[in-house]
Tab-separated table of C-alpha atoms in Angstrom:
chain	number	residue	atom	x	y	z
A	22	MET	CA	10.296	-0.619	-20.327
A	23	PRO	CA	12.037	-0.907	-16.776
A	24	GLU	CA	12.306	-4.418	-15.368
A	25	ALA	CA	10.429	-5.326	-12.261
A	26	ILE	CA	12.698	-5.103	-9.208
A	27	LEU	CA	9.920	-6.363	-6.971
A	28	GLU	CA	7.736	-9.407	-7.920
A	29	VAL	CA	5.031	-10.637	-5.506
A	30	ARG	CA	3.326	-13.920	-6.408
A	31	ASP	CA	0.395	-15.674	-4.826
A	32	LEU	CA	1.111	-13.990	-1.449
A	33	VAL	CA	-0.999	-15.384	1.361
A	34	LYS	CA	-1.184	-14.515	5.079
A	35	HIS	CA	-3.610	-16.346	7.257
A	36	PHE	CA	-3.930	-15.691	10.993
A	37	PRO	CA	-4.967	-18.652	13.009
A	38	LEU	CA	-8.150	-18.637	15.199
A	39	THR	CA	-7.704	-20.836	18.222
A	40	GLN	CA	-9.789	-21.816	21.213
A	41	GLY	CA	-8.753	-23.209	24.609
A	42	ILE	CA	-6.329	-21.923	27.308
A	43	LEU	CA	-3.946	-24.775	28.059
A	44	PHE	CA	-4.444	-26.878	24.889
A	45	LYS	CA	-5.137	-24.597	22.151
A	46	LYS	CA	-6.788	-25.896	19.032
A	47	GLN	CA	-7.052	-24.123	15.696
A	48	ILE	CA	-10.598	-23.711	14.633
A	49	GLY	CA	-10.125	-21.533	11.573
A	50	ALA	CA	-8.187	-18.682	10.164
A	51	VAL	CA	-8.474	-15.010	9.323
A	52	LYS	CA	-7.625	-14.653	5.679
A	53	ALA	CA	-6.065	-11.287	5.739
A	54	VAL	CA	-4.281	-11.719	2.449
A	55	ASP	CA	-5.440	-14.462	0.161
A	56	GLY	CA	-3.359	-14.738	-3.079
A	57	VAL	CA	-2.075	-11.459	-4.082
A	58	SER	CA	0.345	-10.902	-7.036
A	59	PHE	CA	1.846	-7.779	-8.550
A	60	ASP	CA	5.079	-6.309	-9.863
A	61	LEU	CA	6.912	-3.043	-8.986
A	62	LYS	CA	9.170	-1.615	-11.736
A	63	ALA	CA	12.209	0.592	-11.108
A	64	GLY	CA	11.256	4.208	-10.538
A	65	GLU	CA	7.506	3.745	-10.456
A	66	THR	CA	4.826	4.066	-7.908
A	67	LEU	CA	2.358	1.373	-7.378
A	68	GLY	CA	-0.717	2.597	-5.417
A	69	ILE	CA	-2.679	-0.048	-3.403
A	70	VAL	CA	-6.236	1.117	-2.411
A	71	GLY	CA	-9.155	-0.408	-0.717
A	72	GLU	CA	-11.320	0.082	2.357
A	73	SER	CA	-10.212	-0.682	5.883
A	74	GLY	CA	-9.527	-4.418	6.590
A	75	CYS	CA	-8.928	-5.360	2.945
A	76	GLY	CA	-5.202	-6.439	3.776
A	77	LYS	CA	-3.339	-3.522	2.519
A	78	SER	CA	-1.227	-2.993	5.551
A	79	THR	CA	-0.568	-6.721	6.075
A	80	VAL	CA	0.848	-6.730	2.505
A	81	ALA	CA	3.107	-3.823	3.433
A	82	LYS	CA	4.314	-5.614	6.537
A	83	MET	CA	5.165	-8.703	4.615
A	84	LEU	CA	7.183	-6.726	2.007
A	85	VAL	CA	9.508	-5.498	4.820
A	86	ASN	CA	9.474	-8.789	6.683
A	87	LEU	CA	7.511	-7.511	9.697
A	88	GLU	CA	5.112	-10.354	8.966
A	89	ARG	CA	6.069	-13.710	7.529
A	90	PRO	CA	3.761	-14.905	4.713
A	91	THR	CA	1.865	-18.189	5.122
A	92	SER	CA	2.765	-18.894	1.542
A	93	GLY	CA	3.789	-17.226	-1.703
A	94	ALA	CA	6.869	-15.460	-2.942
A	95	ILE	CA	8.375	-12.014	-2.686
A	96	SER	CA	11.300	-11.613	-5.028
A	97	TYR	CA	13.545	-8.701	-5.011
A	98	LYS	CA	15.734	-8.674	-8.182
A	99	GLY	CA	15.023	-12.357	-8.673
A	100	GLU	CA	15.835	-13.416	-5.020
A	101	ASP	CA	12.909	-14.790	-3.088
A	102	LEU	CA	13.004	-12.872	0.299
A	103	THR	CA	10.677	-15.541	1.929
A	104	ARG	CA	13.453	-18.092	1.595
A	105	LEU	CA	16.250	-15.872	3.237
A	106	SER	CA	17.163	-15.672	6.873
A	107	GLY	CA	20.053	-14.317	9.018
A	108	ARG	CA	22.684	-12.344	7.285
A	109	ALA	CA	21.406	-12.836	3.847
A	110	LEU	CA	17.962	-11.397	4.723
A	111	LYS	CA	19.577	-8.485	6.630
A	112	ALA	CA	21.658	-7.569	3.570
A	113	VAL	CA	18.672	-7.419	1.350
A	114	ARG	CA	16.316	-5.722	3.742
A	115	ARG	CA	18.275	-2.462	3.725
A	116	ASN	CA	16.991	-2.004	0.116
A	117	ILE	CA	13.294	-2.126	1.155
A	118	GLN	CA	12.329	0.417	3.815
A	119	MET	CA	9.079	1.457	5.205
A	120	VAL	CA	7.358	4.699	6.232
A	121	PHE	CA	4.575	4.057	8.804
A	122	GLN	CA	1.090	5.361	9.060
A	123	ASP	CA	1.073	7.157	12.407
A	124	PRO	CA	3.867	9.668	12.862
A	125	TYR	CA	2.924	9.849	16.654
A	126	THR	CA	3.520	6.080	17.494
A	127	SER	CA	6.144	5.249	14.946
A	128	LEU	CA	8.874	7.374	16.607
A	129	ASN	CA	10.398	6.500	20.006
A	130	PRO	CA	9.520	9.360	22.325
A	131	ARG	CA	12.636	8.692	24.441
A	132	MET	CA	15.067	9.007	21.544
A	133	THR	CA	16.281	12.253	19.907
A	134	VAL	CA	15.677	12.849	16.287
A	135	GLY	CA	19.338	12.270	15.639
A	136	ASP	CA	19.224	8.829	17.275
A	137	ILE	CA	15.975	7.949	15.462
A	138	ILE	CA	17.310	8.656	12.030
A	139	GLY	CA	20.748	7.301	12.875
A	140	GLU	CA	19.604	4.033	14.293
A	141	PRO	CA	19.618	2.287	10.932
A	142	TYR	CA	23.448	2.993	10.860
A	143	GLU	CA	23.769	0.924	14.121
A	144	ILE	CA	22.232	-2.137	12.386
A	145	HIS	CA	24.141	-1.474	9.075
A	146	PRO	CA	27.447	0.056	10.287
A	147	GLU	CA	28.869	-0.579	6.768
A	148	VAL	CA	26.776	2.264	5.355
A	149	ALA	CA	28.159	5.017	7.608
A	150	PRO	CA	31.370	5.173	9.828
A	151	LYS	CA	30.621	6.410	13.291
A	152	GLY	CA	32.381	9.656	12.865
A	153	ASP	CA	30.325	10.494	9.790
A	154	ARG	CA	26.858	9.559	11.106
A	155	ARG	CA	25.890	12.957	12.638
A	156	ARG	CA	26.662	14.722	9.287
A	157	LYS	CA	24.567	12.154	7.374
A	158	VAL	CA	21.712	12.548	9.800
A	159	GLN	CA	21.831	16.355	9.406
A	160	ASP	CA	21.913	15.977	5.685
A	161	LEU	CA	18.805	13.802	5.759
A	162	LEU	CA	17.015	16.408	7.841
A	163	ASP	CA	17.959	18.966	5.299
A	164	VAL	CA	16.736	16.835	2.441
A	165	VAL	CA	13.259	16.338	3.994
A	166	GLY	CA	12.968	20.061	4.703
A	167	LEU	CA	13.781	20.273	8.421
A	168	ASN	CA	16.418	22.277	10.108
A	169	PRO	CA	19.598	20.194	10.515
A	170	GLU	CA	20.057	21.740	13.895
A	171	TYR	CA	16.952	19.783	15.253
A	172	VAL	CA	19.088	16.611	15.699
A	173	ASN	CA	18.941	16.920	19.554
A	174	ARG	CA	15.221	17.470	19.735
A	175	TYR	CA	12.646	14.839	20.754
A	176	PRO	CA	9.512	13.847	18.679
A	177	HIS	CA	7.170	15.667	21.000
A	178	GLN	CA	8.677	19.009	19.877
A	179	PHE	CA	7.547	18.525	16.388
A	180	SER	CA	4.064	18.700	14.595
A	181	GLY	CA	2.552	15.668	12.801
A	182	GLY	CA	3.781	16.722	9.427
A	183	GLN	CA	7.279	17.263	10.770
A	184	ARG	CA	7.246	13.889	12.517
A	185	GLN	CA	6.358	12.222	9.239
A	186	ARG	CA	9.248	13.957	7.572
A	187	ILE	CA	11.494	12.470	10.262
A	188	GLY	CA	9.953	9.078	9.480
A	189	ILE	CA	10.811	9.553	5.828
A	190	ALA	CA	14.279	10.625	6.612
A	191	ARG	CA	14.816	7.427	8.622
A	192	GLY	CA	13.472	5.461	5.714
A	193	LEU	CA	16.025	7.143	3.401
A	194	ALA	CA	18.986	6.585	5.708
A	195	LEU	CA	20.197	3.255	4.145
A	196	ARG	CA	19.652	4.636	0.554
A	197	PRO	CA	17.091	2.000	-0.273
A	198	GLU	CA	15.704	1.286	-3.715
A	199	ILE	CA	12.081	0.641	-2.537
A	200	ILE	CA	9.946	2.562	-0.020
A	201	VAL	CA	6.822	1.069	1.234
A	202	ALA	CA	4.546	3.829	2.450
A	203	ASP	CA	1.646	2.513	4.544
A	204	GLU	CA	-0.946	5.372	4.516
A	205	PRO	CA	1.799	7.957	5.181
A	206	VAL	CA	-0.541	10.914	5.064
A	207	SER	CA	-3.875	9.665	6.565
A	208	ALA	CA	-3.172	10.930	10.009
A	209	LEU	CA	-2.267	14.492	8.695
A	210	ASP	CA	-4.169	17.644	7.925
A	211	VAL	CA	-5.143	18.161	4.210
A	212	SER	CA	-2.637	21.025	3.693
A	213	VAL	CA	0.142	19.020	5.210
A	214	GLN	CA	-0.866	15.944	3.243
A	215	ALA	CA	-0.043	17.890	0.003
A	216	GLN	CA	3.368	18.900	1.308
A	217	VAL	CA	4.273	15.337	2.276
A	218	VAL	CA	3.107	13.969	-1.097
A	219	ASN	CA	5.110	16.577	-2.958
A	220	LEU	CA	8.047	15.753	-0.782
A	221	LEU	CA	7.745	12.065	-1.652
A	222	GLU	CA	7.634	12.863	-5.377
A	223	ARG	CA	10.723	14.991	-5.229
A	224	LEU	CA	12.630	12.332	-3.219
A	225	GLN	CA	11.681	9.788	-5.853
A	226	ASP	CA	13.280	11.761	-8.582
A	227	GLU	CA	16.267	12.692	-6.421
A	228	PHE	CA	17.020	9.247	-5.118
A	229	SER	CA	15.647	7.032	-7.912
A	230	LEU	CA	13.145	5.389	-5.574
A	231	SER	CA	10.205	3.006	-6.344
A	232	TYR	CA	7.169	3.268	-4.000
A	233	VAL	CA	4.463	0.917	-2.864
A	234	PHE	CA	2.053	3.603	-1.834
A	235	ILE	CA	-0.796	2.288	0.336
A	236	ALA	CA	-3.836	4.556	1.012
A	237	HIS	CA	-7.562	4.655	1.137
A	238	ASP	CA	-7.765	8.240	-0.290
A	239	LEU	CA	-8.300	7.779	-3.966
A	240	SER	CA	-7.597	11.234	-4.975
A	241	ILE	CA	-4.016	11.163	-3.497
A	242	VAL	CA	-3.366	7.798	-5.042
A	243	ARG	CA	-4.217	9.054	-8.442
A	244	HIS	CA	-1.865	11.996	-8.011
A	245	ILE	CA	1.137	10.090	-6.963
A	246	SER	CA	0.706	6.581	-8.737
A	247	ASP	CA	1.784	5.223	-12.039
A	248	ARG	CA	-0.256	2.116	-11.561
A	249	VAL	CA	-3.052	1.127	-9.122
A	250	ALA	CA	-4.137	-2.090	-7.527
A	251	VAL	CA	-7.576	-2.258	-5.895
A	252	MET	CA	-7.907	-4.694	-3.047
A	253	TYR	CA	-11.065	-6.216	-1.538
A	254	LEU	CA	-11.204	-8.865	1.260
A	255	GLY	CA	-7.499	-9.918	0.880
A	256	ARG	CA	-7.352	-10.074	-2.940
A	257	ILE	CA	-6.764	-7.803	-5.814
A	258	ALA	CA	-9.996	-6.924	-7.566
A	259	GLU	CA	-8.410	-4.840	-10.399
A	260	THR	CA	-5.177	-3.337	-11.458
A	261	GLY	CA	-3.990	-1.056	-14.190
A	262	THR	CA	-2.552	2.387	-14.900
A	263	ASP	CA	-4.012	5.321	-13.090
A	264	THR	CA	-5.919	6.348	-16.098
A	265	GLN	CA	-7.296	2.844	-16.706
A	266	ILE	CA	-8.534	2.522	-13.159
A	267	TYR	CA	-9.905	5.978	-12.627
A	268	ASP	CA	-11.475	6.616	-16.006
A	269	HIS	CA	-12.286	3.219	-17.222
A	270	PRO	CA	-12.946	0.871	-14.176
A	271	THR	CA	-14.230	-2.660	-15.084
A	272	HIS	CA	-14.715	-4.163	-11.680
A	273	PRO	CA	-17.984	-3.313	-9.867
A	274	TYR	CA	-16.153	-2.698	-6.644
A	275	THR	CA	-13.826	-0.229	-8.195
A	276	GLN	CA	-16.817	1.537	-9.883
A	277	ALA	CA	-18.509	1.836	-6.483
A	278	LEU	CA	-15.438	3.121	-4.820
A	279	LEU	CA	-14.864	5.852	-7.395
A	280	SER	CA	-18.548	6.880	-7.339
A	281	ALA	CA	-17.998	7.796	-3.728
A	282	VAL	CA	-14.995	10.116	-4.250
A	283	PRO	CA	-16.039	13.749	-3.366
A	284	VAL	CA	-16.349	15.979	-6.479
A	285	PRO	CA	-15.946	19.745	-5.859
A	286	ASP	CA	-18.019	20.766	-8.903
A	287	PRO	CA	-21.677	20.635	-7.915
A	288	GLY	CA	-22.862	20.188	-11.659
A	289	ALA	CA	-20.546	17.241	-12.114
A	290	ARG	CA	-21.565	15.762	-8.739
A	291	GLU	CA	-25.287	15.851	-9.824
A	292	ARG	CA	-24.540	14.206	-13.134
A	293	ARG	CA	-22.486	11.443	-11.728
A	294	GLU	CA	-23.965	8.021	-11.280
A	295	ARG	CA	-23.805	7.183	-7.474
A	296	ILE	CA	-23.357	3.478	-6.698
A	297	ILE	CA	-24.670	2.541	-3.280
A	298	LEU	CA	-23.535	-0.900	-2.066
A	299	THR	CA	-25.811	-2.918	0.210
A	300	GLY	CA	-24.707	-5.192	3.076
A	301	ASP	CA	-21.514	-5.233	4.973
A	302	VAL	CA	-17.946	-6.513	4.130
A	303	PRO	CA	-17.873	-10.218	4.854
A	304	SER	CA	-15.653	-11.561	7.577
A	305	PRO	CA	-12.237	-12.448	6.334
A	306	ALA	CA	-12.469	-15.561	8.636
A	307	ASN	CA	-15.461	-16.769	6.626
A	308	PRO	CA	-15.344	-15.219	3.139
A	309	PRO	CA	-17.941	-16.065	0.578
A	310	SER	CA	-17.339	-18.812	-1.979
A	311	GLY	CA	-16.400	-17.884	-5.473
A	312	CYS	CA	-16.060	-14.158	-5.886
A	313	THR	CA	-15.724	-12.494	-2.602
A	314	PHE	CA	-17.599	-9.363	-3.619
A	315	ARG	CA	-20.633	-11.126	-4.929
A	316	THR	CA	-22.672	-10.711	-1.692
A	317	ARG	CA	-22.626	-6.876	-2.358
A	318	CYS	CA	-22.624	-6.992	-6.123
A	319	TRP	CA	-25.518	-6.005	-8.429
A	320	LYS	CA	-24.007	-8.074	-11.223
A	321	ALA	CA	-23.744	-11.313	-9.189
A	322	GLN	CA	-25.091	-14.566	-10.657
A	323	GLN	CA	-24.782	-18.282	-9.810
A	324	HIS	CA	-21.486	-18.353	-11.861
A	325	CYS	CA	-20.013	-15.946	-9.206
A	326	THR	CA	-20.863	-18.319	-6.392
A	327	ASP	CA	-19.420	-21.378	-8.047
A	328	GLU	CA	-16.101	-20.088	-9.476
A	329	VAL	CA	-13.433	-17.655	-8.196
A	330	PRO	CA	-12.790	-15.080	-10.876
A	331	LEU	CA	-9.228	-14.782	-12.138
A	332	LEU	CA	-7.388	-11.460	-12.180
A	333	ALA	CA	-7.033	-11.236	-15.971
A	334	VAL	CA	-7.876	-9.030	-18.896
A	335	PRO	CA	-11.542	-9.649	-19.772
A	336	GLU	CA	-11.851	-12.028	-22.861
A	337	ALA	CA	-13.733	-9.370	-24.833
A	338	PHE	CA	-10.743	-6.959	-24.555
A	339	ARG	CA	-7.868	-9.367	-24.954
A	340	GLY	CA	-5.501	-8.513	-27.763
A	341	GLN	CA	-6.657	-4.787	-27.641
A	342	THR	CA	-4.699	-1.779	-26.354
A	343	GLY	CA	-7.724	0.220	-25.279
A	344	PRO	CA	-8.160	1.593	-21.599
A	345	ALA	CA	-10.449	-1.181	-20.638
A	346	ALA	CA	-7.949	-3.941	-21.543
A	347	HIS	CA	-6.449	-4.346	-18.137
A	348	PRO	CA	-6.684	-7.143	-15.515
A	349	SER	CA	-9.979	-7.328	-13.530
A	350	ALA	CA	-11.164	-10.224	-11.200
A	351	CYS	CA	-14.768	-10.146	-12.365
A	352	HIS	CA	-16.676	-12.574	-14.618
A	353	PHE	CA	-18.710	-9.774	-16.057
A	354	ALA	CA	-15.887	-7.064	-16.329
A	355	ALA	CA	-16.760	-6.429	-19.927
A	356	GLU	CA	-20.245	-5.195	-18.999
A	357	ARG	CA	-20.706	-1.524	-18.088
A	358	GLN	CA	-23.839	-2.077	-16.187
A	359	VAL	CA	-24.484	0.316	-13.131
A	360	VAL	CA	-27.019	-0.004	-10.404
A	361	PRO	CA	-30.411	1.031	-11.594
A	362	PRO	CA	-31.826	4.136	-9.822
A	363	ALA	CA	-34.700	1.992	-8.327
A	364	GLU	CA	-32.205	-0.105	-6.569
A	365	GLU	CA	-30.203	2.683	-4.959
A	366	SER	CA	-31.552	2.550	-1.450
């Protein structure tokens, strides 16, 4: 079993809410990420899914130090990145790179493709001597399936899928061990999405990469991920292998998400139990007490209001090796109750 090269423990990011113009006073906080923990092993892909606003992208930004956590630890090979600064942080950051969501805004329109991909070499000149950088950039273009002669073109001369390939090439420039992909295909057409996902899988094998793959498309996440973490309102609701999460979900939120995935087979679609959640997602500035999902959950009881459920294997499944024996932050994860048809409205 490969060792974890990235360990995230109790990661928290709260954005302060203030009032006043001259004398600002903090009156609260948006709890974007509120105690997230997970591991990433060498060579694997961890998929993080959840609806918009659940904190996925904030986690991604903290992993690459674009946001500093309020508290918690991010350890790369045993070294806590949250405690590093200056040269020590710079040396480690080259090993964790990011591919951004929007290929139209993540590339500088005033820079050529060669300058965009080669910019990491300006920050880390020890990786490539000046005289060797153009060749390295052309090699990277070839690796991601673009013509090496495109180095002098500008981003507006490429399609969305080609721009995302450029973003991937930039992420590979420093030969990182970890790529954080923040919804890298959500802005692309379906046919182009498949091409980019296949490219990411090929590059993972070729460069021995580990991925944190963030998305809201459950089908794509299942295709590319070894393990999956489901987030809701800043916390992880359930985590396990792709088979455990997709075929044997134990958290009500995961069950509801999967019931909404489009099914191409009309017969299977009619037989499937559809779970309709009521109410809106609570505000992260004022989340519910106890279980944050309880305001929309059909299993909710007083216990859910009083006590925060721990992300752990349900007691009924502990010591077992079955598909349901995986961590779930639900007091009633062992119960396979679904929404009664009379309540689906």
